[in-house]
Coordinates of C-alpha atoms in Angstrom, one line a residue:
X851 CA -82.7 -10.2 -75.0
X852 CA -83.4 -14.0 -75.6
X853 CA -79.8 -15.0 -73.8
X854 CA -81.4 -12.6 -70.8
X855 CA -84.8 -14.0 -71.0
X856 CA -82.9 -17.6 -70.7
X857 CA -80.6 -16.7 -67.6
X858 CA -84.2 -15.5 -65.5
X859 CA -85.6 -18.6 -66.8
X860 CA -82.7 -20.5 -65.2
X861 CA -82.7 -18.3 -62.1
X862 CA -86.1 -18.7 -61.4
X863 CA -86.2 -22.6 -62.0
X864 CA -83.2 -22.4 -59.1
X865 CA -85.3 -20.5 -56.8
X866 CA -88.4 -22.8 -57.6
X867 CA -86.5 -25.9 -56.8
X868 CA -84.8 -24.3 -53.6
X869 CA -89.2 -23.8 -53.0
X870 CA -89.5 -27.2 -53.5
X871 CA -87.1 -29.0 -51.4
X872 CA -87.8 -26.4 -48.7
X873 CA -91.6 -27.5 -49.2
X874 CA -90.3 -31.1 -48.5
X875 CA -88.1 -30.0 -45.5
X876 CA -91.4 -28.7 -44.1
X877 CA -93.8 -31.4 -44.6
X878 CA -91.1 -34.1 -43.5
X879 CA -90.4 -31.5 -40.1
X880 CA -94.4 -31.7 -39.3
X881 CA -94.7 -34.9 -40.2
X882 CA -91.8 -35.8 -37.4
X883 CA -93.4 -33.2 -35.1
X884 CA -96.7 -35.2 -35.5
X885 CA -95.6 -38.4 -34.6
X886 CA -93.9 -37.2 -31.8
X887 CA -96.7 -36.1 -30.4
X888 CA -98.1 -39.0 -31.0
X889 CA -96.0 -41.0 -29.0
X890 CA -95.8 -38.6 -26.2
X891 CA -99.8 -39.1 -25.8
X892 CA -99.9 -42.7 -26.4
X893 CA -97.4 -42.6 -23.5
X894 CA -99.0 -40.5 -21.2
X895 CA -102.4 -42.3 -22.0
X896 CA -100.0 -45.2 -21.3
X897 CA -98.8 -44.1 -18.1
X898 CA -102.0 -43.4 -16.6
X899 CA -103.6 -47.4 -17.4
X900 CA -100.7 -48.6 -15.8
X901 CA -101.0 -46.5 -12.6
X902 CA -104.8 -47.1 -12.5
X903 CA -103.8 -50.9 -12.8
X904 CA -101.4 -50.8 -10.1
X905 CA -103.7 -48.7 -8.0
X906 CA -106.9 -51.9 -8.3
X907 CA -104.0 -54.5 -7.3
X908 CA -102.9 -52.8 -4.5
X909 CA -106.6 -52.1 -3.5
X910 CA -107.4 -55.9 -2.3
X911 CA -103.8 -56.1 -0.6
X912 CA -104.8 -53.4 1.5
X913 CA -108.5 -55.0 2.2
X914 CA -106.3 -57.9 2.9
X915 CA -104.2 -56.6 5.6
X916 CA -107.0 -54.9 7.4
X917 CA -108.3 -58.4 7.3
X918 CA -104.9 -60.2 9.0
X919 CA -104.9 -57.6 11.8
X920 CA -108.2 -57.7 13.1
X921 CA -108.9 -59.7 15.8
X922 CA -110.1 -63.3 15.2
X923 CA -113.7 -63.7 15.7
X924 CA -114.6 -66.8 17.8
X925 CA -117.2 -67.9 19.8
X926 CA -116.9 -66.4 22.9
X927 CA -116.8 -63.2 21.2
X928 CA -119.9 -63.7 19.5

């Protein structure tokens, strides 16, 4: 009975380290899955700032060529 006590001893220490390193497997898997999305944010968020950057510089240009093709104002016109 003491040899068959020892072999469930070892089985069970087997199945607890199999626990164990699939434990690890999981918290390393969300751990990846959290940075991922992450970085998929941070780039979205990313994204967006440039657009809204682009958008403000392209503002004035547009100001600007209304600008060029309106007639010139002069005094006779006045």
């Amino acid at each position: 009975t003491l040899q068959r006590l020892h072999h469930v001893t070892v089985i069970l220490e087997k199945g607890h380290y199999a626990y164990e390193s699939l434990r690890l497997v999981y918290i390393i898997i969300a751990f990846l899955s959290l940075c991922a999305i992450i970085v998929i944010i941070e780039l979205f968020f990313f994204n967006r700032r440039r657009q809204s950057k682009q958008s403000l510089l392209f503002e004035p240009v547009k100001d600007q060529e209304k600008e060029l093709l309106r007639p010139p104002v002069t005094s006779a016109n006045a």
